[in-house]
Amino acid sequence: LVPLVPLVLALALSPWGSAGGSCPPRCVCASNILSCSQAALSVVPSPLPRFTAVLDLSHNNVSRLRADWAPGRLAHLHALLLSHNGLSFVSTEAFTHVPHLRHLDLSSNRLRALDENLFSDLAELEVLLLYNNEISTVDRTAFENLGRLRKLYLGQNRIARFPLELLRDGSRLPQLALLDLSANRLQAVPVGELQALPAWLRDRLYLHGNPLTCTCPLFQLLARGQRRRLSAVTDFQEELRCLIPGTSTPVGVLTLAGKQPLNCSEAREAVLEAHLGDTVTLGCDTRLRGVRSRHWVTPGGERVLEESGNGSAALLANGSLQLRELRPEDAGTYACWVAGPLLNETLYVDLLVHNFTLHGPHDTLNTAYTTLVGCILSVVLVLIYLYLTPCRCCCCRGAEKPPAPRDDSINSSVLSTTPNHAAGVPGEPCRSRSASSSGPPGQNGRFKAGGTPQPPPRHGPKAQRKVSDPDSVSSVFSDTPIVV
């Protein structure tokens, strides 16, 4: 009974014990969590307290979720768990009163279709679990208004076609980072549209466990994902299987390289950089001989055939693709599909379009900025030269330094000299005036008893040099300048 004491205290202090609401029968309530899992419920308990944040109704018998299951607005509810209920019907107005829902689990039920605008009221939804149902049709508006959806699990259903065009331009599900379509009934996928998807979404696009038809474009798509170490390919290599036309035994998609009857070849890749407004040519330098057909696929999944051009894109006679007046939306991966008599080949070109022109305002701004910086540095160097360069003129500027105090003899240096000229004598060069010329004879104008006498002055250029005092104990620590 001791472990139950904290739970009893928590329930006593929780909002369920107040006048704001009561815990429904056969449910467990703690704080703002309401758990009614495995309670043999056939309908959602009512009333639900308005402060409920997590509602767990999993493993029950709630087969229909009507619009009135929550008669009042549940503004705090952010997680709703309805898995393992045999749920076969969900009203299009079932989520009107839970606008702040972020996690919705409808997995392991009997849903057969995702109707029009089914989840359009859940603008803040981030995770939607629909795996292990009987879903066979998906309306393209079912995920309308899900601007924050990050993870969508649709594995283990009966989907034969998923509207991947919802992901093409990134405007319908802009935050989607994981799409699980594994273990469905997909026989073909639009390779061009999948190739145009962002790399971070292709890394979490799971297609394993589907009865796909073997084609070289499918092989090229998955082989490229394997080279780039996309987890959706590397983690499920054994489950990525397909059926060769005319056979009933599935084979690994990544084992089709060079095998009959498809003879798929490894894809080659290239990267090309350009600027806005440029005209570029994407080469399709194939190694095949006797090419029967050739076409390009743009990042948006549109084909550019040999006979015609497509807007600003045109196919040249040698098989290259020319793009004129580049725009930001022209960036992406272009694929050149080449069909030969014995072998097929695919070449990918990643086009990077820099968001400025090569000779536009960007370069002008750089030039002006460089010129301004150069002028400022020049002015600073001139000022340094004028005001911080040591004085080399004939006469010293500024006032004389005051003589050192007489009682500071320990700091006097034997390397300092007494001037041998009178201050202000015309014709004499300027010398250091740190020593006083008015004191008694001796070191720096001080009297030195027992010091070495000064030698008589000599004529010539070296007559100004003086003899140092070897008796000074602080000669090596002196900071008095040496005058020569």
PDB file of N, CA, C and O in Angstrom, residues 18-90:
ATOM      1  N   SER A  18     -11.452  18.757  -7.639  1.00  0.00           N
ATOM      2  CA  SER A  18     -12.079  20.051  -7.423  1.00  0.00           C
ATOM      3  C   SER A  18     -13.460  20.070  -8.071  1.00  0.00           C
ATOM      4  O   SER A  18     -13.911  19.111  -8.683  1.00  0.00           O
ATOM      5  N   ALA A  19     -14.069  21.180  -7.996  1.00  0.00           N
ATOM      6  CA  ALA A  19     -15.404  21.318  -8.560  1.00  0.00           C
ATOM      7  C   ALA A  19     -15.383  21.457 -10.066  1.00  0.00           C
ATOM      8  O   ALA A  19     -16.423  21.462 -10.708  1.00  0.00           O
ATOM      9  N   GLY A  20     -14.196  21.568 -10.664  1.00  0.00           N
ATOM     10  CA  GLY A  20     -14.099  21.778 -12.105  1.00  0.00           C
ATOM     11  C   GLY A  20     -14.403  20.550 -12.916  1.00  0.00           C
ATOM     12  O   GLY A  20     -14.639  20.625 -14.113  1.00  0.00           O
ATOM     13  N   GLY A  21     -14.442  19.338 -12.363  1.00  0.00           N
ATOM     14  CA  GLY A  21     -14.727  18.134 -13.119  1.00  0.00           C
ATOM     15  C   GLY A  21     -14.516  16.916 -12.256  1.00  0.00           C
ATOM     16  O   GLY A  21     -13.982  16.983 -11.152  1.00  0.00           O
ATOM     17  N   SER A  22     -14.967  15.785 -12.786  1.00  0.00           N
ATOM     18  CA  SER A  22     -14.819  14.525 -12.063  1.00  0.00           C
ATOM     19  C   SER A  22     -14.298  13.482 -13.026  1.00  0.00           C
ATOM     20  O   SER A  22     -14.523  13.545 -14.237  1.00  0.00           O
ATOM     21  N   CYS A  23     -13.611  12.488 -12.507  1.00  0.00           N
ATOM     22  CA  CYS A  23     -13.026  11.438 -13.328  1.00  0.00           C
ATOM     23  C   CYS A  23     -14.130  10.478 -13.752  1.00  0.00           C
ATOM     24  O   CYS A  23     -14.887   9.978 -12.912  1.00  0.00           O
ATOM     25  N   PRO A  24     -14.255  10.199 -15.061  1.00  0.00           N
ATOM     26  CA  PRO A  24     -15.310   9.281 -15.522  1.00  0.00           C
ATOM     27  C   PRO A  24     -15.109   7.891 -14.966  1.00  0.00           C
ATOM     28  O   PRO A  24     -14.000   7.480 -14.607  1.00  0.00           O
ATOM     29  N   PRO A  25     -16.186   7.115 -14.870  1.00  0.00           N
ATOM     30  CA  PRO A  25     -16.082   5.731 -14.369  1.00  0.00           C
ATOM     31  C   PRO A  25     -15.191   4.885 -15.268  1.00  0.00           C
ATOM     32  O   PRO A  25     -15.104   5.100 -16.482  1.00  0.00           O
ATOM     33  N   ARG A  26     -14.521   3.916 -14.667  1.00  0.00           N
ATOM     34  CA  ARG A  26     -13.636   2.971 -15.351  1.00  0.00           C
ATOM     35  C   ARG A  26     -12.431   3.661 -15.999  1.00  0.00           C
ATOM     36  O   ARG A  26     -11.799   3.115 -16.886  1.00  0.00           O
ATOM     37  N   CYS A  27     -12.108   4.868 -15.597  1.00  0.00           N
ATOM     38  CA  CYS A  27     -10.947   5.594 -16.115  1.00  0.00           C
ATOM     39  C   CYS A  27      -9.992   5.905 -14.973  1.00  0.00           C
ATOM     40  O   CYS A  27     -10.384   5.922 -13.792  1.00  0.00           O
ATOM     41  N   VAL A  28      -8.759   6.163 -15.321  1.00  0.00           N
ATOM     42  CA  VAL A  28      -7.738   6.564 -14.358  1.00  0.00           C
ATOM     43  C   VAL A  28      -7.337   7.996 -14.687  1.00  0.00           C
ATOM     44  O   VAL A  28      -7.001   8.316 -15.835  1.00  0.00           O
ATOM     45  N   CYS A  29      -7.361   8.842 -13.685  1.00  0.00           N
ATOM     46  CA  CYS A  29      -7.100  10.261 -13.902  1.00  0.00           C
ATOM     47  C   CYS A  29      -5.951  10.707 -13.009  1.00  0.00           C
ATOM     48  O   CYS A  29      -5.912  10.374 -11.821  1.00  0.00           O
ATOM     49  N   ALA A  30      -5.050  11.467 -13.582  1.00  0.00           N
ATOM     50  CA  ALA A  30      -3.926  12.043 -12.833  1.00  0.00           C
ATOM     51  C   ALA A  30      -3.545  13.355 -13.484  1.00  0.00           C
ATOM     52  O   ALA A  30      -3.230  13.399 -14.678  1.00  0.00           O
ATOM     53  N   SER A  31      -3.602  14.397 -12.684  1.00  0.00           N
ATOM     54  CA  SER A  31      -3.328  15.738 -13.201  1.00  0.00           C
ATOM     55  C   SER A  31      -4.257  16.008 -14.399  1.00  0.00           C
ATOM     56  O   SER A  31      -5.471  15.879 -14.285  1.00  0.00           O
ATOM     57  N   ASN A  32      -3.691  16.344 -15.573  1.00  0.00           N
ATOM     58  CA  ASN A  32      -4.530  16.618 -16.736  1.00  0.00           C
ATOM     59  C   ASN A  32      -4.562  15.452 -17.714  1.00  0.00           C
ATOM     60  O   ASN A  32      -4.875  15.630 -18.898  1.00  0.00           O
ATOM     61  N   ILE A  33      -4.236  14.245 -17.250  1.00  0.00           N
ATOM     62  CA  ILE A  33      -4.221  13.039 -18.078  1.00  0.00           C
ATOM     63  C   ILE A  33      -5.440  12.188 -17.740  1.00  0.00           C
ATOM     64  O   ILE A  33      -5.706  11.901 -16.569  1.00  0.00           O
ATOM     65  N   LEU A  34      -6.171  11.791 -18.802  1.00  0.00           N
ATOM     66  CA  LEU A  34      -7.341  10.944 -18.640  1.00  0.00           C
ATOM     67  C   LEU A  34      -7.109   9.666 -19.429  1.00  0.00           C
ATOM     68  O   LEU A  34      -7.066   9.683 -20.660  1.00  0.00           O
ATOM     69  N   SER A  35      -6.934   8.525 -18.738  1.00  0.00           N
ATOM     70  CA  SER A  35      -6.665   7.249 -19.371  1.00  0.00           C
ATOM     71  C   SER A  35      -7.855   6.323 -19.166  1.00  0.00           C
ATOM     72  O   SER A  35      -8.181   5.941 -18.029  1.00  0.00           O
ATOM     73  N   CYS A  36      -8.482   5.952 -20.296  1.00  0.00           N
ATOM     74  CA  CYS A  36      -9.605   5.021 -20.280  1.00  0.00           C
ATOM     75  C   CYS A  36      -9.282   3.809 -21.138  1.00  0.00           C
ATOM     76  O   CYS A  36     -10.166   3.214 -21.766  1.00  0.00           O
ATOM     77  N   SER A  37      -8.017   3.444 -21.221  1.00  0.00           N
ATOM     78  CA  SER A  37      -7.582   2.318 -22.045  1.00  0.00           C
ATOM     79  C   SER A  37      -8.065   1.001 -21.451  1.00  0.00           C
ATOM     80  O   SER A  37      -8.066   0.818 -20.229  1.00  0.00           O
ATOM     81  N   GLN A  38      -8.498   0.086 -22.353  1.00  0.00           N
ATOM     82  CA  GLN A  38      -8.956  -1.250 -21.970  1.00  0.00           C
ATOM     83  C   GLN A  38     -10.073  -1.193 -20.929  1.00  0.00           C
ATOM     84  O   GLN A  38     -10.085  -1.941 -19.953  1.00  0.00           O
ATOM     85  N   ALA A  39     -11.019  -0.306 -21.169  1.00  0.00           N
ATOM     86  CA  ALA A  39     -12.153  -0.163 -20.245  1.00  0.00           C
ATOM     87  C   ALA A  39     -13.449  -0.676 -20.847  1.00  0.00           C
ATOM     88  O   ALA A  39     -14.528  -0.434 -20.271  1.00  0.00           O
ATOM     89  N   ALA A  40     -13.370  -1.381 -21.988  1.00  0.00           N
ATOM     90  CA  ALA A  40     -14.557  -1.957 -22.644  1.00  0.00           C
ATOM     91  C   ALA A  40     -15.595  -0.893 -22.958  1.00  0.00           C
ATOM     92  O   ALA A  40     -16.814  -1.109 -22.836  1.00  0.00           O
ATOM     93  N   LEU A  41     -15.134   0.274 -23.402  1.00  0.00           N
ATOM     94  CA  LEU A  41     -16.040   1.364 -23.744  1.00  0.00           C
ATOM     95  C   LEU A  41     -16.488   1.237 -25.192  1.00  0.00           C
ATOM     96  O   LEU A  41     -15.695   0.923 -26.077  1.00  0.00           O
ATOM     97  N   SER A  42     -17.756   1.521 -25.449  1.00  0.00           N
ATOM     98  CA  SER A  42     -18.274   1.555 -26.816  1.00  0.00           C
ATOM     99  C   SER A  42     -18.496   2.975 -27.308  1.00  0.00           C
ATOM    100  O   SER A  42     -18.664   3.199 -28.505  1.00  0.00           O
ATOM    101  N   VAL A  43     -18.496   3.927 -26.398  1.00  0.00           N
ATOM    102  CA  VAL A  43     -18.612   5.347 -26.739  1.00  0.00           C
ATOM    103  C   VAL A  43     -17.618   6.124 -25.882  1.00  0.00           C
ATOM    104  O   VAL A  43     -17.147   5.633 -24.839  1.00  0.00           O
ATOM    105  N   VAL A  44     -17.336   7.321 -26.301  1.00  0.00           N
ATOM    106  CA  VAL A  44     -16.438   8.182 -25.537  1.00  0.00           C
ATOM    107  C   VAL A  44     -17.159   8.626 -24.267  1.00  0.00           C
ATOM    108  O   VAL A  44     -18.320   9.074 -24.336  1.00  0.00           O
ATOM    109  N   PRO A  45     -16.528   8.492 -23.099  1.00  0.00           N
ATOM    110  CA  PRO A  45     -17.199   8.900 -21.857  1.00  0.00           C
ATOM    111  C   PRO A  45     -17.530  10.383 -21.874  1.00  0.00           C
ATOM    112  O   PRO A  45     -16.804  11.208 -22.443  1.00  0.00           O
ATOM    113  N   SER A  46     -18.635  10.699 -21.224  1.00  0.00           N
ATOM    114  CA  SER A  46     -19.094  12.085 -21.190  1.00  0.00           C
ATOM    115  C   SER A  46     -19.654  12.385 -19.805  1.00  0.00           C
ATOM    116  O   SER A  46     -20.287  11.514 -19.164  1.00  0.00           O
ATOM    117  N   PRO A  47     -19.420  13.589 -19.307  1.00  0.00           N
ATOM    118  CA  PRO A  47     -18.677  14.688 -19.949  1.00  0.00           C
ATOM    119  C   PRO A  47     -17.173  14.562 -19.716  1.00  0.00           C
ATOM    120  O   PRO A  47     -16.740  13.910 -18.769  1.00  0.00           O
ATOM    121  N   LEU A  48     -16.420  15.197 -20.586  1.00  0.00           N
ATOM    122  CA  LEU A  48     -14.961  15.235 -20.443  1.00  0.00           C
ATOM    123  C   LEU A  48     -14.564  16.568 -19.825  1.00  0.00           C
ATOM    124  O   LEU A  48     -14.971  17.628 -20.311  1.00  0.00           O
ATOM    125  N   PRO A  49     -13.788  16.553 -18.741  1.00  0.00           N
ATOM    126  CA  PRO A  49     -13.361  17.820 -18.130  1.00  0.00           C
ATOM    127  C   PRO A  49     -12.610  18.703 -19.128  1.00  0.00           C
ATOM    128  O   PRO A  49     -11.851  18.221 -19.959  1.00  0.00           O
ATOM    129  N   ARG A  50     -12.840  19.985 -19.026  1.00  0.00           N
ATOM    130  CA  ARG A  50     -12.314  20.930 -20.021  1.00  0.00           C
ATOM    131  C   ARG A  50     -10.798  21.061 -19.968  1.00  0.00           C
ATOM    132  O   ARG A  50     -10.184  21.521 -20.919  1.00  0.00           O
ATOM    133  N   PHE A  51     -10.153  20.667 -18.847  1.00  0.00           N
ATOM    134  CA  PHE A  51      -8.700  20.829 -18.738  1.00  0.00           C
ATOM    135  C   PHE A  51      -7.942  19.588 -19.182  1.00  0.00           C
ATOM    136  O   PHE A  51      -6.737  19.485 -18.983  1.00  0.00           O
ATOM    137  N   THR A  52      -8.610  18.594 -19.781  1.00  0.00           N
ATOM    138  CA  THR A  52      -7.946  17.373 -20.238  1.00  0.00           C
ATOM    139  C   THR A  52      -6.923  17.711 -21.313  1.00  0.00           C
ATOM    140  O   THR A  52      -7.237  18.360 -22.318  1.00  0.00           O
ATOM    141  N   ALA A  53      -5.678  17.246 -21.132  1.00  0.00           N
ATOM    142  CA  ALA A  53      -4.602  17.484 -22.107  1.00  0.00           C
ATOM    143  C   ALA A  53      -4.267  16.222 -22.884  1.00  0.00           C
ATOM    144  O   ALA A  53      -3.917  16.289 -24.062  1.00  0.00           O
ATOM    145  N   VAL A  54      -4.322  15.047 -22.245  1.00  0.00           N
ATOM    146  CA  VAL A  54      -4.041  13.765 -22.886  1.00  0.00           C
ATOM    147  C   VAL A  54      -5.235  12.853 -22.635  1.00  0.00           C
ATOM    148  O   VAL A  54      -5.609  12.617 -21.476  1.00  0.00           O
ATOM    149  N   LEU A  55      -5.823  12.333 -23.722  1.00  0.00           N
ATOM    150  CA  LEU A  55      -6.974  11.448 -23.619  1.00  0.00           C
ATOM    151  C   LEU A  55      -6.638  10.129 -24.305  1.00  0.00           C
ATOM    152  O   LEU A  55      -6.450  10.073 -25.525  1.00  0.00           O
ATOM    153  N   ASP A  56      -6.546   9.060 -23.519  1.00  0.00           N
ATOM    154  CA  ASP A  56      -6.198   7.736 -24.021  1.00  0.00           C
ATOM    155  C   ASP A  56      -7.443   6.855 -24.012  1.00  0.00           C
ATOM    156  O   ASP A  56      -7.943   6.450 -22.949  1.00  0.00           O
ATOM    157  N   LEU A  57      -7.951   6.554 -25.221  1.00  0.00           N
ATOM    158  CA  LEU A  57      -9.116   5.691 -25.384  1.00  0.00           C
ATOM    159  C   LEU A  57      -8.761   4.429 -26.154  1.00  0.00           C
ATOM    160  O   LEU A  57      -9.647   3.786 -26.744  1.00  0.00           O
ATOM    161  N   SER A  58      -7.507   4.043 -26.157  1.00  0.00           N
ATOM    162  CA  SER A  58      -7.061   2.890 -26.933  1.00  0.00           C
ATOM    163  C   SER A  58      -7.576   1.583 -26.328  1.00  0.00           C
ATOM    164  O   SER A  58      -7.912   1.516 -25.146  1.00  0.00           O
ATOM    165  N   HIS A  59      -7.651   0.549 -27.216  1.00  0.00           N
ATOM    166  CA  HIS A  59      -8.064  -0.806 -26.804  1.00  0.00           C
ATOM    167  C   HIS A  59      -9.465  -0.794 -26.193  1.00  0.00           C
ATOM    168  O   HIS A  59      -9.697  -1.283 -25.091  1.00  0.00           O
ATOM    169  N   ASN A  60     -10.387  -0.214 -26.938  1.00  0.00           N
ATOM    170  CA  ASN A  60     -11.791  -0.227 -26.560  1.00  0.00           C
ATOM    171  C   ASN A  60     -12.617  -0.668 -27.773  1.00  0.00           C
ATOM    172  O   ASN A  60     -12.073  -1.269 -28.713  1.00  0.00           O
ATOM    173  N   ASN A  61     -13.916  -0.355 -27.737  1.00  0.00           N
ATOM    174  CA  ASN A  61     -14.824  -0.729 -28.826  1.00  0.00           C
ATOM    175  C   ASN A  61     -15.534   0.487 -29.411  1.00  0.00           C
ATOM    176  O   ASN A  61     -16.701   0.399 -29.816  1.00  0.00           O
ATOM    177  N   VAL A  62     -14.837   1.596 -29.484  1.00  0.00           N
ATOM    178  CA  VAL A  62     -15.418   2.817 -30.049  1.00  0.00           C
ATOM    179  C   VAL A  62     -15.294   2.712 -31.573  1.00  0.00           C
ATOM    180  O   VAL A  62     -14.265   3.063 -32.158  1.00  0.00           O
ATOM    181  N   SER A  63     -16.352   2.252 -32.236  1.00  0.00           N
ATOM    182  CA  SER A  63     -16.294   1.983 -33.675  1.00  0.00           C
ATOM    183  C   SER A  63     -16.621   3.203 -34.518  1.00  0.00           C
ATOM    184  O   SER A  63     -16.300   3.235 -35.706  1.00  0.00           O
ATOM    185  N   ARG A  64     -17.245   4.204 -33.935  1.00  0.00           N
ATOM    186  CA  ARG A  64     -17.631   5.401 -34.696  1.00  0.00           C
ATOM    187  C   ARG A  64     -17.273   6.639 -33.876  1.00  0.00           C
ATOM    188  O   ARG A  64     -17.612   6.712 -32.681  1.00  0.00           O
ATOM    189  N   LEU A  65     -16.629   7.582 -34.518  1.00  0.00           N
ATOM    190  CA  LEU A  65     -16.267   8.848 -33.874  1.00  0.00           C
ATOM    191  C   LEU A  65     -17.111   9.941 -34.519  1.00  0.00           C
ATOM    192  O   LEU A  65     -16.790  10.447 -35.600  1.00  0.00           O
ATOM    193  N   ARG A  66     -18.195  10.286 -33.844  1.00  0.00           N
ATOM    194  CA  ARG A  66     -19.133  11.266 -34.394  1.00  0.00           C
ATOM    195  C   ARG A  66     -18.688  12.689 -34.065  1.00  0.00           C
ATOM    196  O   ARG A  66     -17.740  12.907 -33.320  1.00  0.00           O
ATOM    197  N   ALA A  67     -19.423  13.634 -34.615  1.00  0.00           N
ATOM    198  CA  ALA A  67     -19.094  15.035 -34.396  1.00  0.00           C
ATOM    199  C   ALA A  67     -19.382  15.480 -32.973  1.00  0.00           C
ATOM    200  O   ALA A  67     -18.793  16.456 -32.497  1.00  0.00           O
ATOM    201  N   ASP A  68     -20.286  14.795 -32.279  1.00  0.00           N
ATOM    202  CA  ASP A  68     -20.677  15.217 -30.934  1.00  0.00           C
ATOM    203  C   ASP A  68     -19.992  14.422 -29.839  1.00  0.00           C
ATOM    204  O   ASP A  68     -20.467  14.400 -28.693  1.00  0.00           O
ATOM    205  N   TRP A  69     -18.859  13.762 -30.159  1.00  0.00           N
ATOM    206  CA  TRP A  69     -18.172  12.995 -29.115  1.00  0.00           C
ATOM    207  C   TRP A  69     -17.591  13.908 -28.045  1.00  0.00           C
ATOM    208  O   TRP A  69     -17.425  13.500 -26.890  1.00  0.00           O
ATOM    209  N   ALA A  70     -17.311  15.131 -28.413  1.00  0.00           N
ATOM    210  CA  ALA A  70     -16.839  16.136 -27.449  1.00  0.00           C
ATOM    211  C   ALA A  70     -17.775  17.338 -27.548  1.00  0.00           C
ATOM    212  O   ALA A  70     -17.549  18.253 -28.343  1.00  0.00           O
ATOM    213  N   PRO A  71     -18.866  17.325 -26.788  1.00  0.00           N
ATOM    214  CA  PRO A  71     -19.852  18.409 -26.935  1.00  0.00           C
ATOM    215  C   PRO A  71     -19.309  19.778 -26.582  1.00  0.00           C
ATOM    216  O   PRO A  71     -19.781  20.792 -27.104  1.00  0.00           O
ATOM    217  N   GLY A  72     -18.292  19.834 -25.708  1.00  0.00           N
ATOM    218  CA  GLY A  72     -17.690  21.115 -25.351  1.00  0.00           C
ATOM    219  C   GLY A  72     -16.304  21.268 -25.944  1.00  0.00           C
ATOM    220  O   GLY A  72     -15.676  20.294 -26.382  1.00  0.00           O
ATOM    221  N   ARG A  73     -15.825  22.478 -25.973  1.00  0.00           N
ATOM    222  CA  ARG A  73     -14.507  22.761 -26.532  1.00  0.00           C
ATOM    223  C   ARG A  73     -13.416  22.320 -25.547  1.00  0.00           C
ATOM    224  O   ARG A  73     -13.407  22.744 -24.395  1.00  0.00           O
ATOM    225  N   LEU A  74     -12.492  21.472 -26.050  1.00  0.00           N
ATOM    226  CA  LEU A  74     -11.358  21.007 -25.240  1.00  0.00           C
ATOM    227  C   LEU A  74     -10.111  21.752 -25.703  1.00  0.00           C
ATOM    228  O   LEU A  74      -9.329  21.266 -26.529  1.00  0.00           O
ATOM    229  N   ALA A  75      -9.949  22.941 -25.189  1.00  0.00           N
ATOM    230  CA  ALA A  75      -8.869  23.817 -25.661  1.00  0.00           C
ATOM    231  C   ALA A  75      -7.493  23.335 -25.244  1.00  0.00           C
ATOM    232  O   ALA A  75      -6.492  23.725 -25.854  1.00  0.00           O
ATOM    233  N   HIS A  76      -7.398  22.490 -24.197  1.00  0.00           N
ATOM    234  CA  HIS A  76      -6.102  22.037 -23.711  1.00  0.00           C
ATOM    235  C   HIS A  76      -5.695  20.680 -24.268  1.00  0.00           C
ATOM    236  O   HIS A  76      -4.562  20.246 -24.047  1.00  0.00           O
ATOM    237  N   LEU A  77      -6.557  19.986 -24.967  1.00  0.00           N
ATOM    238  CA  LEU A  77      -6.259  18.646 -25.448  1.00  0.00           C
ATOM    239  C   LEU A  77      -5.232  18.710 -26.577  1.00  0.00           C
ATOM    240  O   LEU A  77      -5.452  19.354 -27.605  1.00  0.00           O
ATOM    241  N   HIS A  78      -4.078  18.032 -26.384  1.00  0.00           N
ATOM    242  CA  HIS A  78      -3.036  18.012 -27.414  1.00  0.00           C
ATOM    243  C   HIS A  78      -2.681  16.608 -27.862  1.00  0.00           C
ATOM    244  O   HIS A  78      -1.911  16.439 -28.811  1.00  0.00           O
ATOM    245  N   ALA A  79      -3.209  15.552 -27.197  1.00  0.00           N
ATOM    246  CA  ALA A  79      -2.929  14.171 -27.598  1.00  0.00           C
ATOM    247  C   ALA A  79      -4.201  13.345 -27.455  1.00  0.00           C
ATOM    248  O   ALA A  79      -4.809  13.310 -26.377  1.00  0.00           O
ATOM    249  N   LEU A  80      -4.598  12.680 -28.561  1.00  0.00           N
ATOM    250  CA  LEU A  80      -5.786  11.830 -28.573  1.00  0.00           C
ATOM    251  C   LEU A  80      -5.393  10.467 -29.121  1.00  0.00           C
ATOM    252  O   LEU A  80      -4.927  10.350 -30.267  1.00  0.00           O
ATOM    253  N   LEU A  81      -5.574   9.417 -28.315  1.00  0.00           N
ATOM    254  CA  LEU A  81      -5.167   8.059 -28.666  1.00  0.00           C
ATOM    255  C   LEU A  81      -6.418   7.199 -28.835  1.00  0.00           C
ATOM    256  O   LEU A  81      -7.165   6.972 -27.875  1.00  0.00           O
ATOM    257  N   LEU A  82      -6.619   6.702 -30.081  1.00  0.00           N
ATOM    258  CA  LEU A  82      -7.801   5.905 -30.391  1.00  0.00           C
ATOM    259  C   LEU A  82      -7.426   4.610 -31.108  1.00  0.00           C
ATOM    260  O   LEU A  82      -8.242   4.067 -31.873  1.00  0.00           O
ATOM    261  N   SER A  83      -6.247   4.096 -30.885  1.00  0.00           N
ATOM    262  CA  SER A  83      -5.818   2.877 -31.568  1.00  0.00           C
ATOM    263  C   SER A  83      -6.524   1.658 -30.984  1.00  0.00           C
ATOM    264  O   SER A  83      -6.977   1.671 -29.834  1.00  0.00           O
ATOM    265  N   HIS A  84      -6.654   0.598 -31.823  1.00  0.00           N
ATOM    266  CA  HIS A  84      -7.234  -0.682 -31.414  1.00  0.00           C
ATOM    267  C   HIS A  84      -8.659  -0.505 -30.890  1.00  0.00           C
ATOM    268  O   HIS A  84      -8.994  -0.899 -29.778  1.00  0.00           O
ATOM    269  N   ASN A  85      -9.497   0.090 -31.718  1.00  0.00           N
ATOM    270  CA  ASN A  85     -10.897   0.279 -31.352  1.00  0.00           C
ATOM    271  C   ASN A  85     -11.859  -0.301 -32.381  1.00  0.00           C
ATOM    272  O   ASN A  85     -13.077  -0.238 -32.163  1.00  0.00           O
ATOM    273  N   GLY A  86     -11.378  -0.839 -33.486  1.00  0.00           N
ATOM    274  CA  GLY A  86     -12.281  -1.253 -34.538  1.00  0.00           C
ATOM    275  C   GLY A  86     -12.974  -0.069 -35.182  1.00  0.00           C
ATOM    276  O   GLY A  86     -14.084  -0.190 -35.733  1.00  0.00           O
ATOM    277  N   LEU A  87     -12.336   1.074 -35.148  1.00  0.00           N
ATOM    278  CA  LEU A  87     -12.931   2.311 -35.656  1.00  0.00           C
ATOM    279  C   LEU A  87     -13.075   2.242 -37.171  1.00  0.00           C
ATOM    280  O   LEU A  87     -12.105   2.020 -37.891  1.00  0.00           O
ATOM    281  N   SER A  88     -14.298   2.433 -37.655  1.00  0.00           N
ATOM    282  CA  SER A  88     -14.562   2.365 -39.098  1.00  0.00           C
ATOM    283  C   SER A  88     -15.125   3.653 -39.669  1.00  0.00           C
ATOM    284  O   SER A  88     -15.226   3.788 -40.896  1.00  0.00           O
ATOM    285  N   PHE A  89     -15.486   4.601 -38.800  1.00  0.00           N
ATOM    286  CA  PHE A  89     -16.077   5.856 -39.287  1.00  0.00           C
ATOM    287  C   PHE A  89     -15.565   7.008 -38.432  1.00  0.00           C
ATOM    288  O   PHE A  89     -15.588   6.937 -37.195  1.00  0.00           O
ATOM    289  N   VAL A  90     -15.135   8.055 -39.132  1.00  0.00           N
ATOM    290  CA  VAL A  90     -14.711   9.290 -38.473  1.00  0.00           C
ATOM    291  C   VAL A  90     -15.396  10.443 -39.197  1.00  0.00           C
ATOM    292  O   VAL A  90     -15.219  10.627 -40.409  1.00  0.00           O
TER     293      VAL A  90
END
